[in-house]
mmCIF file of C-alpha atoms and ligand atoms in Angstrom:
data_model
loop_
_atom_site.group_PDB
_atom_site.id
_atom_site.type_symbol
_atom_site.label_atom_id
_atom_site.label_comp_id
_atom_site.label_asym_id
_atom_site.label_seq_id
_atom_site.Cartn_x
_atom_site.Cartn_y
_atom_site.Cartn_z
ATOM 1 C CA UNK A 1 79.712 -3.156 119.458
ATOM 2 C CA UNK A 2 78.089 -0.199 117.362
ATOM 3 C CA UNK A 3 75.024 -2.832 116.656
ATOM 4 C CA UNK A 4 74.945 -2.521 120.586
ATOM 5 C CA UNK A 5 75.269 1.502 120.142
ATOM 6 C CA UNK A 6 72.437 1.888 117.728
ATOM 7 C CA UNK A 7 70.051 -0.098 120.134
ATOM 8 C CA UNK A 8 69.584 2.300 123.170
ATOM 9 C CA UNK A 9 67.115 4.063 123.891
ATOM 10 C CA UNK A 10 64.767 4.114 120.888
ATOM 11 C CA UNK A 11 67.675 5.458 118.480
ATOM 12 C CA UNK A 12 66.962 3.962 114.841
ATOM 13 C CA UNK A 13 69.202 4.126 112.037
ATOM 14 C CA UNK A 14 68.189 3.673 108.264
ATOM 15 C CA UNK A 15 71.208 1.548 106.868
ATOM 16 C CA UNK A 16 71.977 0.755 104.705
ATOM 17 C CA UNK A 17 70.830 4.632 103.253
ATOM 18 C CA UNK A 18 68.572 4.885 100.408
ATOM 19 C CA UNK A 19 70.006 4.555 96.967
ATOM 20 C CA UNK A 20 67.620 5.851 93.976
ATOM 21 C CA UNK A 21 68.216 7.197 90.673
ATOM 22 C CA UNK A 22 66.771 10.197 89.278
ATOM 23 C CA UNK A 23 65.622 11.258 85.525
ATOM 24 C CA UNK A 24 65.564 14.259 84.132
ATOM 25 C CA UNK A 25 65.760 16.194 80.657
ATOM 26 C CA UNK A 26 68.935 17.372 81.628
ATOM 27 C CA UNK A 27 70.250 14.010 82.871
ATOM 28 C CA UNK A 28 68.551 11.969 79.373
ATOM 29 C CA UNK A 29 70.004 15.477 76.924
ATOM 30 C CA UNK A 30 73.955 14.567 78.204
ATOM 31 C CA UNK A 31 73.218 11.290 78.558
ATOM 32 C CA UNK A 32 74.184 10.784 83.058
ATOM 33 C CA UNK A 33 73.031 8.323 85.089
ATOM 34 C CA UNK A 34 72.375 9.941 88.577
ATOM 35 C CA UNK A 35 71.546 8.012 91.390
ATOM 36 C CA UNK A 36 71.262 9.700 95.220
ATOM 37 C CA UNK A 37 72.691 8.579 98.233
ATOM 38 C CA UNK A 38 69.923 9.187 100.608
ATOM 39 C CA UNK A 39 71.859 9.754 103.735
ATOM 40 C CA UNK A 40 69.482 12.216 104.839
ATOM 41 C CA UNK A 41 67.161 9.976 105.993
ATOM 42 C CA UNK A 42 69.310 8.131 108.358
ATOM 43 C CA UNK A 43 68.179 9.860 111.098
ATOM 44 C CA UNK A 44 66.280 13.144 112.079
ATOM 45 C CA UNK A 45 68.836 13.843 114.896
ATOM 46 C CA UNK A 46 71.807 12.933 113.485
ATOM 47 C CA UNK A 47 71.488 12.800 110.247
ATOM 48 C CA UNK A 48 74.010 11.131 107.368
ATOM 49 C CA UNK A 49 77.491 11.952 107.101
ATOM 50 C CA UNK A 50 76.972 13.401 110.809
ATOM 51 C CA UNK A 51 76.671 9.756 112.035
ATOM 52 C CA UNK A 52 78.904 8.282 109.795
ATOM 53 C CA UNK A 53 81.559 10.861 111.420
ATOM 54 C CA UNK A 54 80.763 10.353 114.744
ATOM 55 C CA UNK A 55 80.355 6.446 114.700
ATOM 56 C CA UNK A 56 83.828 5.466 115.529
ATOM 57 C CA UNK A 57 84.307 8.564 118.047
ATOM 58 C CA UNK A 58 81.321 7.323 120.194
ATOM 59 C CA UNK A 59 82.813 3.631 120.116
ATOM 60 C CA UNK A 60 86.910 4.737 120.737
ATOM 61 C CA UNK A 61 85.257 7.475 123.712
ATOM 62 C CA UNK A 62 83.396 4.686 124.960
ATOM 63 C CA UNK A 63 86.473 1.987 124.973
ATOM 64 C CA UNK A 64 88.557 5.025 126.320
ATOM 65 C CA UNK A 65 86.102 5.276 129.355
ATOM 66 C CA UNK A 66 85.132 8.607 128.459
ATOM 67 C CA UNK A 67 82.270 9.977 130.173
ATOM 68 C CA UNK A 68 82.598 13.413 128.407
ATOM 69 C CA UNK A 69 82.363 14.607 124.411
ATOM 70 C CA UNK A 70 83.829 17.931 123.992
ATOM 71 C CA UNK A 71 83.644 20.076 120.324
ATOM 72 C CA UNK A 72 83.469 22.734 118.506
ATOM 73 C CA UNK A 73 81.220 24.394 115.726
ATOM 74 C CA UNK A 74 79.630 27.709 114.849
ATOM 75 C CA UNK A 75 76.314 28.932 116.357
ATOM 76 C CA UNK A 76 74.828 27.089 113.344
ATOM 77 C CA UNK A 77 76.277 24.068 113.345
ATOM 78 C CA UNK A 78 74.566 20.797 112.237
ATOM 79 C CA UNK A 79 77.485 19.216 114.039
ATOM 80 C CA UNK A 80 76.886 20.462 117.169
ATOM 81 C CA UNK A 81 73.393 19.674 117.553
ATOM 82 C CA UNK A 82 74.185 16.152 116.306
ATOM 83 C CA UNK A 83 77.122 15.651 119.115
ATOM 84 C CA UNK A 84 74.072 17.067 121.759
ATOM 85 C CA UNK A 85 72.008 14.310 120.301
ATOM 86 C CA UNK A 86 74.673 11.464 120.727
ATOM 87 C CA UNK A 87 75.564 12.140 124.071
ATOM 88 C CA UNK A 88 71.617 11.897 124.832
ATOM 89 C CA UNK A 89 71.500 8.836 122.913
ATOM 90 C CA UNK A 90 74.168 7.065 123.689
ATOM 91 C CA UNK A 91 74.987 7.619 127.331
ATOM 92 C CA UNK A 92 77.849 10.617 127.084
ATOM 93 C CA UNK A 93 77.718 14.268 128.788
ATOM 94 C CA UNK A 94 78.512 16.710 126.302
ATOM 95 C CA UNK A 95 80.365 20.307 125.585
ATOM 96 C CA UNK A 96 79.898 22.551 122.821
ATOM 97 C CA UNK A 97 82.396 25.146 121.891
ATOM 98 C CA UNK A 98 80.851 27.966 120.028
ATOM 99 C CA UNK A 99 83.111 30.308 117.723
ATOM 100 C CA UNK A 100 81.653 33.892 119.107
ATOM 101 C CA UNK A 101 79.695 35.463 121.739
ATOM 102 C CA UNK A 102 76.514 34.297 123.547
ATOM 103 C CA UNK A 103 73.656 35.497 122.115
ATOM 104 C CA UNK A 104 70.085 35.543 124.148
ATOM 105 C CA UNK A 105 67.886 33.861 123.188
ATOM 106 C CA UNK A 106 69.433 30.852 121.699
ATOM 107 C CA UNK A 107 68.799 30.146 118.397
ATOM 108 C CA UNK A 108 67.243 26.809 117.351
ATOM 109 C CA UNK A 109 70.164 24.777 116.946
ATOM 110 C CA UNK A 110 71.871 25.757 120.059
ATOM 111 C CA UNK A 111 68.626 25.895 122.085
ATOM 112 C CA UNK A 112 68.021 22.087 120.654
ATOM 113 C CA UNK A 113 71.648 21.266 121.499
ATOM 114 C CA UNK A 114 70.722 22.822 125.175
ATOM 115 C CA UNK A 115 67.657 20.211 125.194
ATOM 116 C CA UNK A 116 70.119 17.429 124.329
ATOM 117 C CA UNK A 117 71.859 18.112 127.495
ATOM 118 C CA UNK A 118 74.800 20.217 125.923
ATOM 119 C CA UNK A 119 76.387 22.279 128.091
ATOM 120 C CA UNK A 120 77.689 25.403 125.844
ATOM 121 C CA UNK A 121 80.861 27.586 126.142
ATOM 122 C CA UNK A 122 82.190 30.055 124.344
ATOM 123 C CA UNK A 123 85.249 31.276 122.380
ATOM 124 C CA UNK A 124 86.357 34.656 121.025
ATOM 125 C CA UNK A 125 87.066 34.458 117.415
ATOM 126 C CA UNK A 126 90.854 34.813 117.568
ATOM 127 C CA UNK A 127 90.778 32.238 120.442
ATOM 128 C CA UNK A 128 88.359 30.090 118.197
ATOM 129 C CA UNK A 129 91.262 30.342 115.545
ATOM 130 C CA UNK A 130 94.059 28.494 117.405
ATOM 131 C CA UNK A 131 91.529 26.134 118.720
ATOM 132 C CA UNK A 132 94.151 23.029 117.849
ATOM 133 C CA UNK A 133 96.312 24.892 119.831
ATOM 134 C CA UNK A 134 97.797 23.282 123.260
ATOM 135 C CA UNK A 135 96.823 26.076 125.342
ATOM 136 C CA UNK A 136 93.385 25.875 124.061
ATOM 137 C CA UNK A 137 92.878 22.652 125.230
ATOM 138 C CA UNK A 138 94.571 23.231 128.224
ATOM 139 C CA UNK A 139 92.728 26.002 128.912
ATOM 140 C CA UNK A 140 89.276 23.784 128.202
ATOM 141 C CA UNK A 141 90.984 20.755 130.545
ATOM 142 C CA UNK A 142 91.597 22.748 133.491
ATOM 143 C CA UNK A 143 88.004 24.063 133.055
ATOM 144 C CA UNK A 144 86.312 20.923 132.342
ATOM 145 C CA UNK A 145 88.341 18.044 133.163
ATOM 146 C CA UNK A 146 88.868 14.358 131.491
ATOM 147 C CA UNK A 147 86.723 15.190 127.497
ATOM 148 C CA UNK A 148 87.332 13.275 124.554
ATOM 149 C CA UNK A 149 87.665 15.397 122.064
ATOM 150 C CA UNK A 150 86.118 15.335 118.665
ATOM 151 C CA UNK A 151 87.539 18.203 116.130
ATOM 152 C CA UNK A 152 84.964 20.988 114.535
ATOM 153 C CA UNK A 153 82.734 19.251 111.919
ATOM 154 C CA UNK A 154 83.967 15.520 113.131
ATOM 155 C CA UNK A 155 86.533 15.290 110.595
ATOM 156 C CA UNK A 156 89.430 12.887 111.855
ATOM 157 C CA UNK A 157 91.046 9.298 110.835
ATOM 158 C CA UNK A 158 87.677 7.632 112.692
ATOM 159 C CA UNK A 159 85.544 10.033 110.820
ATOM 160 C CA UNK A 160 86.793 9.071 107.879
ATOM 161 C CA UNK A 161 86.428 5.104 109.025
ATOM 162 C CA UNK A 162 83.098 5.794 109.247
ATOM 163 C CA UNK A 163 82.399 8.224 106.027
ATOM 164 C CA UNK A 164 84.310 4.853 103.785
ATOM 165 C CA UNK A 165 81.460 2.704 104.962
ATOM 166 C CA UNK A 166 78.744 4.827 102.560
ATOM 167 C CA UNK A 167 80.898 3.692 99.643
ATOM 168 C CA UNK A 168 80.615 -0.319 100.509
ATOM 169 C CA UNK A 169 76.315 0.384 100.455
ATOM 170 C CA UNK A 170 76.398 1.449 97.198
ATOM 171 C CA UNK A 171 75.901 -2.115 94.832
ATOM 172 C CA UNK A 172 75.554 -0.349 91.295
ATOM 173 C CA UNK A 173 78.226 0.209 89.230
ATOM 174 C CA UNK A 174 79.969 4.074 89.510
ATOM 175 C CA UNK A 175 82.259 6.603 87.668
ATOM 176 C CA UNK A 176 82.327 9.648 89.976
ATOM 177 C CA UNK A 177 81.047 10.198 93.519
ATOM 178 C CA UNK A 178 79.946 13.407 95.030
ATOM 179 C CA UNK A 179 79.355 15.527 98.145
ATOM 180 C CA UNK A 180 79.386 18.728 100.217
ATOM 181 C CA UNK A 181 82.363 19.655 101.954
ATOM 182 C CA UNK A 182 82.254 21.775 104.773
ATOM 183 C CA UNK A 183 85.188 20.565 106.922
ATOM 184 C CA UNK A 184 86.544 18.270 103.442
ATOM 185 C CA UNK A 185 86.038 15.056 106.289
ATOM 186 C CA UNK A 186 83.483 13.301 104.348
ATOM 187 C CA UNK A 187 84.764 13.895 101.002
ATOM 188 C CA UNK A 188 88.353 12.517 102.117
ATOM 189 C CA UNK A 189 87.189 9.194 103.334
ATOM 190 C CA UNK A 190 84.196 8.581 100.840
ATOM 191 C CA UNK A 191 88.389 8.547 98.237
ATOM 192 C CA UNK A 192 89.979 6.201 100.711
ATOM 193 C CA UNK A 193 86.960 3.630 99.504
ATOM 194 C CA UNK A 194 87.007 4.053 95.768
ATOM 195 C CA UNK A 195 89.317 2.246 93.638
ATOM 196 C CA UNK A 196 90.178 2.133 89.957
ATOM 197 C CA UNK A 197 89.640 4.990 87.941
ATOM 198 C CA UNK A 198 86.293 6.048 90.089
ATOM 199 C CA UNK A 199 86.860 9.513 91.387
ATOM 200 C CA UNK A 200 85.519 11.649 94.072
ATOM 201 C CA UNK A 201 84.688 15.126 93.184
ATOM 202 C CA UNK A 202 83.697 17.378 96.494
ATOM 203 C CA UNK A 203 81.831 21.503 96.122
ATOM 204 C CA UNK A 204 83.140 23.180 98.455
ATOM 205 C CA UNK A 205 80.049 25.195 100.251
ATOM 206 C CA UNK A 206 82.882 28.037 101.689
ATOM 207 C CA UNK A 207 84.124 31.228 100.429
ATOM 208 C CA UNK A 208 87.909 30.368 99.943
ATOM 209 C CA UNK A 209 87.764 26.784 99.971
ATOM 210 C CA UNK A 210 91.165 25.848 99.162
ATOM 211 C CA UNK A 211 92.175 25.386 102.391
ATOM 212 C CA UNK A 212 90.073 22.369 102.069
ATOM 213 C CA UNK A 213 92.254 20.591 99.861
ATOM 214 C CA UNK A 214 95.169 20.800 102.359
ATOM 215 C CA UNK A 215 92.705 19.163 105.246
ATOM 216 C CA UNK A 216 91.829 16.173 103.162
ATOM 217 C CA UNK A 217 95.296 16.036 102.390
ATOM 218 C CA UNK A 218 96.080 16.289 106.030
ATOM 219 C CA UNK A 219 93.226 13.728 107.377
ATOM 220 C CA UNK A 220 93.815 11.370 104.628
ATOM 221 C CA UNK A 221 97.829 11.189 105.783
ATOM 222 C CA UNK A 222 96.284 10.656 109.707
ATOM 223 C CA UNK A 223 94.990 7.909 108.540
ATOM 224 C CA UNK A 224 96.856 6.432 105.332
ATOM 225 C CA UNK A 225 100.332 7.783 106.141
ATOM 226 C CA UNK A 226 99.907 9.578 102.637
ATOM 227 C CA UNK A 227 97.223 11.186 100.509
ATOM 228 C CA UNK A 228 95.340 10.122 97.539
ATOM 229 C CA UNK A 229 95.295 11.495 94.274
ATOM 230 C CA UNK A 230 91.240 10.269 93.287
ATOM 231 C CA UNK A 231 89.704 13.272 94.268
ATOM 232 C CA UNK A 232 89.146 16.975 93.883
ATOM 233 C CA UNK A 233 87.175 20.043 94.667
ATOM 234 C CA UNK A 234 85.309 22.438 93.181
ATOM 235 C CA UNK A 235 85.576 25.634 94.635
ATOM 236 C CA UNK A 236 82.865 27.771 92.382
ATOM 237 C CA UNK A 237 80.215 26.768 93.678
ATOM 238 C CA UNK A 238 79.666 29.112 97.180
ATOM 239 C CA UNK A 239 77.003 31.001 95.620
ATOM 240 C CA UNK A 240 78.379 33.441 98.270
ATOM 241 C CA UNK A 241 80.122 31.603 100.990
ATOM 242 C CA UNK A 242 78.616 29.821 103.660
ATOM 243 C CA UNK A 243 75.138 29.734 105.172
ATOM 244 C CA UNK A 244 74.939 32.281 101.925
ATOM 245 C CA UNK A 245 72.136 31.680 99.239
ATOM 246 C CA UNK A 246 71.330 33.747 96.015
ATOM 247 C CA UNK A 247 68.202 33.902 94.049
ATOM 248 C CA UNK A 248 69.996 31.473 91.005
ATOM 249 C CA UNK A 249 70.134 28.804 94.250
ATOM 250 C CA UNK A 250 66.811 29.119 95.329
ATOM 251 C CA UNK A 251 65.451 28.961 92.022
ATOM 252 C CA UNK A 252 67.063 25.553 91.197
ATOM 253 C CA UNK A 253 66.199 24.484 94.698
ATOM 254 C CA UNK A 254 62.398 25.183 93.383
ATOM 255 C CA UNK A 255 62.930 23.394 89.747
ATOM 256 C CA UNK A 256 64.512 20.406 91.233
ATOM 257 C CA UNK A 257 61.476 20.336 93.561
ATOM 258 C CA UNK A 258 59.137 20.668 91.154
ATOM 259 C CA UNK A 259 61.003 17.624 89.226
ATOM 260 C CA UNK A 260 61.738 15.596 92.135
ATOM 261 C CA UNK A 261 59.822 15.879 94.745
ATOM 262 C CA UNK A 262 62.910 16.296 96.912
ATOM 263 C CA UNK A 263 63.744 19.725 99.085
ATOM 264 C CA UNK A 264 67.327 20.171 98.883
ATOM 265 C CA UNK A 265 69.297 21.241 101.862
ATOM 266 C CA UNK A 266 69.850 24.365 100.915
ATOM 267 C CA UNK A 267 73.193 25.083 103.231
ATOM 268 C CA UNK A 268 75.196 21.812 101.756
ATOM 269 C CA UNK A 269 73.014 19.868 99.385
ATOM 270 C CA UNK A 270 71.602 22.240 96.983
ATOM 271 C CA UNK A 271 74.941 23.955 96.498
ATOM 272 C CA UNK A 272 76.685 20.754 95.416
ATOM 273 C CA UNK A 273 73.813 19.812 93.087
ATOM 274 C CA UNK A 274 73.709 23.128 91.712
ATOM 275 C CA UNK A 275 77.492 22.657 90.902
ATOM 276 C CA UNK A 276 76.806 19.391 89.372
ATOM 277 C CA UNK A 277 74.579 20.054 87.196
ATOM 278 C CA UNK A 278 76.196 22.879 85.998
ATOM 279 C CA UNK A 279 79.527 20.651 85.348
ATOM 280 C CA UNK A 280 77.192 18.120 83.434
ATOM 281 C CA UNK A 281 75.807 21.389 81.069
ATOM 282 C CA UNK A 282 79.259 22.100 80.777
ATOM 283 C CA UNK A 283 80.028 18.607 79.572
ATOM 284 C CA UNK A 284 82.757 17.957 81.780
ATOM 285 C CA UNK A 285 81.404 13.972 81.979
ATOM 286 C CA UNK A 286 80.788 11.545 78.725
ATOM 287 C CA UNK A 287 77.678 10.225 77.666
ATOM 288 C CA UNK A 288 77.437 7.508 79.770
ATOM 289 C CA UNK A 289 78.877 8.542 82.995
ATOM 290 C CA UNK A 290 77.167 7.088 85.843
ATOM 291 C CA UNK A 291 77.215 9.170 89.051
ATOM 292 C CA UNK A 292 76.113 9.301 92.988
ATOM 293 C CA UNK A 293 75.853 12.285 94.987
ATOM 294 C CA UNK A 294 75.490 12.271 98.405
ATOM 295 C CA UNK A 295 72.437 13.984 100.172
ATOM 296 C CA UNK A 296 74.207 14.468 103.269
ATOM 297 C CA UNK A 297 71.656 15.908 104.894
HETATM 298 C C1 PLP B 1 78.174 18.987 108.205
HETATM 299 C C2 PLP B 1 77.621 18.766 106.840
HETATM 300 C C3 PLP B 1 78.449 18.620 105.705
HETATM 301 C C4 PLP B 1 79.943 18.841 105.782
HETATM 302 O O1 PLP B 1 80.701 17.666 105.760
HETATM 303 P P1 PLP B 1 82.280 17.760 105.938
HETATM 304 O O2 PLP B 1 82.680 16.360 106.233
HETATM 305 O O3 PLP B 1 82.531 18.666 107.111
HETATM 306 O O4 PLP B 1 82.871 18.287 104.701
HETATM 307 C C5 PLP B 1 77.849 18.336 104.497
HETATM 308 N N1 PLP B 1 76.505 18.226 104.385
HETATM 309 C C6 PLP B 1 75.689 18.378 105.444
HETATM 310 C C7 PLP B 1 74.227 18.266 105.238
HETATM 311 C C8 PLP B 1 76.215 18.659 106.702
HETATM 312 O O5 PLP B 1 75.392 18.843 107.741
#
């Protein structure tokens, strides 16, 4: 059915994603074997972990005969541009509910969302708050009728579904796995596909992340009746809180350029490898250790 899904209208998807190792003097001097997950370049609209998310949603609102997508995200949300740009693709009207007031103009991701067909609404922040509430989505049924709903960032059981499959396209041999968290969706079902004594570490891109740990606890038990214990988080590694950046982020955003040839995502991406290679200095893996992170976007 999703081979179906991935045919309309000229949408393309590169998967399986990239896998390539990197080499550096810091990698060779502890002795790490990186490899990235390229999942950025799944897709310029909806890129990486985005899709993997929102895979199963389009295929369960589709078997539900749902017509309509509703969510929520801030007025920078990757995730609500990508929902805009899988209800083009893919045949669904979609709703976007934005923490905050309107501003005018739009900025780019909610005037692309707008282009995508979105139609945008707004909540207050307290309102925003107790947006799993019942009277929040009562309030935003009798306004907008029959939805299915997808939670902020994506993250539910079907999210995680889809965030498992990135493990299964990885064919070389691993000891840790990495990635963003912004919601924690991605990071808790890239652990429900590990096994043995591989572990998932996730860097928390938020100010007062460890809420985060108690939502992958929570969307691991949606789906797995309990949690797992293969995974943590790293909560250090902000560099201010989010949509934040500092001049020690930049910089390494720079030097990894200048080594790579690769422009980290500076939101998500560069944040987690920042933290990782700062773990590797610290010499919290052994010589040896052979590690993916994923670009997620
Ligand atoms: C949305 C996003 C994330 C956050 O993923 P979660 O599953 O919400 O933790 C990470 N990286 C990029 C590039 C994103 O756009």
């Amino acid at each position: 059915m999703l081979a179906s899904m991935t045919g309309v209208s000229g949408f393309r998807l590169r998967l399986p994603s990239p896998l390539v190792r990197i080499q550096d003097e810091t990698l060779d001097r502890y002795g790490i074997v990186l490899y990235l997950k390229r999942d950025d370049l799944t897709n310029p609209d909806i890129p990486g972990n985005k899709w993997r998310k929102l895979k199963y949603n389009l295929s369960a609102a589709r078997d539900e005969g749902m017509k309509v997508l509703l969510t929520f995200g801030g007025a920078y949300s990757n995730h609500i541009r990508a929902v805009a740009a899988a209800g083009h693709h893919f045949g669904f009207q979609t709703i976007g509910v934005i923490r905050g007031e309107e501003h005018d103009p739009l900025n780019d991701v909610l005037s692309q969302a707008v282009g995508y067909g979105m139609k945008l609404t707004y909540l207050d922040r307290l309102s925003y708050r107790d947006k799993k509430s019942p009277a929040i989505e009562k309030l935003l049924r009798d306004q907008f009728g029959d939805f299915y709903l997808i939670p902020e960032g994506g993250s539910n059981a079907l999210a995680l579904r889809g965030c498992a499959e990135l493990v299964d396209e990885i064919k070389v041999p691993f000891d840790f796995i990495c990635c963003p968290c912004g919601t924690g969706g991605t990071l808790a079902g890239i652990a429900t596909a590990i096994s043995g004594p591989r572990r998932a570490i996730g860097f928390s891109v938020l100010k007062g992340g460890n809420f985060l740990i108690d939502d992958v606890v929570q969307l691991q038990t949606s789906l797995l009746g309990h949690r797992l214990h293969n995974w943590s988080i790293e909560l250090d590694f902000h560099m201010g809180g989010f949509a934040r950046r500092n001049a020690e982020l930049d910089s390494f955003i720079t030097l990894f350029n200048d080594r790579h040839n690769i422009q980290l995502e500076w939101v998500y991406v560069a944040k987690m490898m920042y933290g990782l290679y700062n773990l590797i200095e610290r010499g919290r893996f052994v010589s040896g250790a052979e590690i993916v992170a994923v670009i997620t976007g």
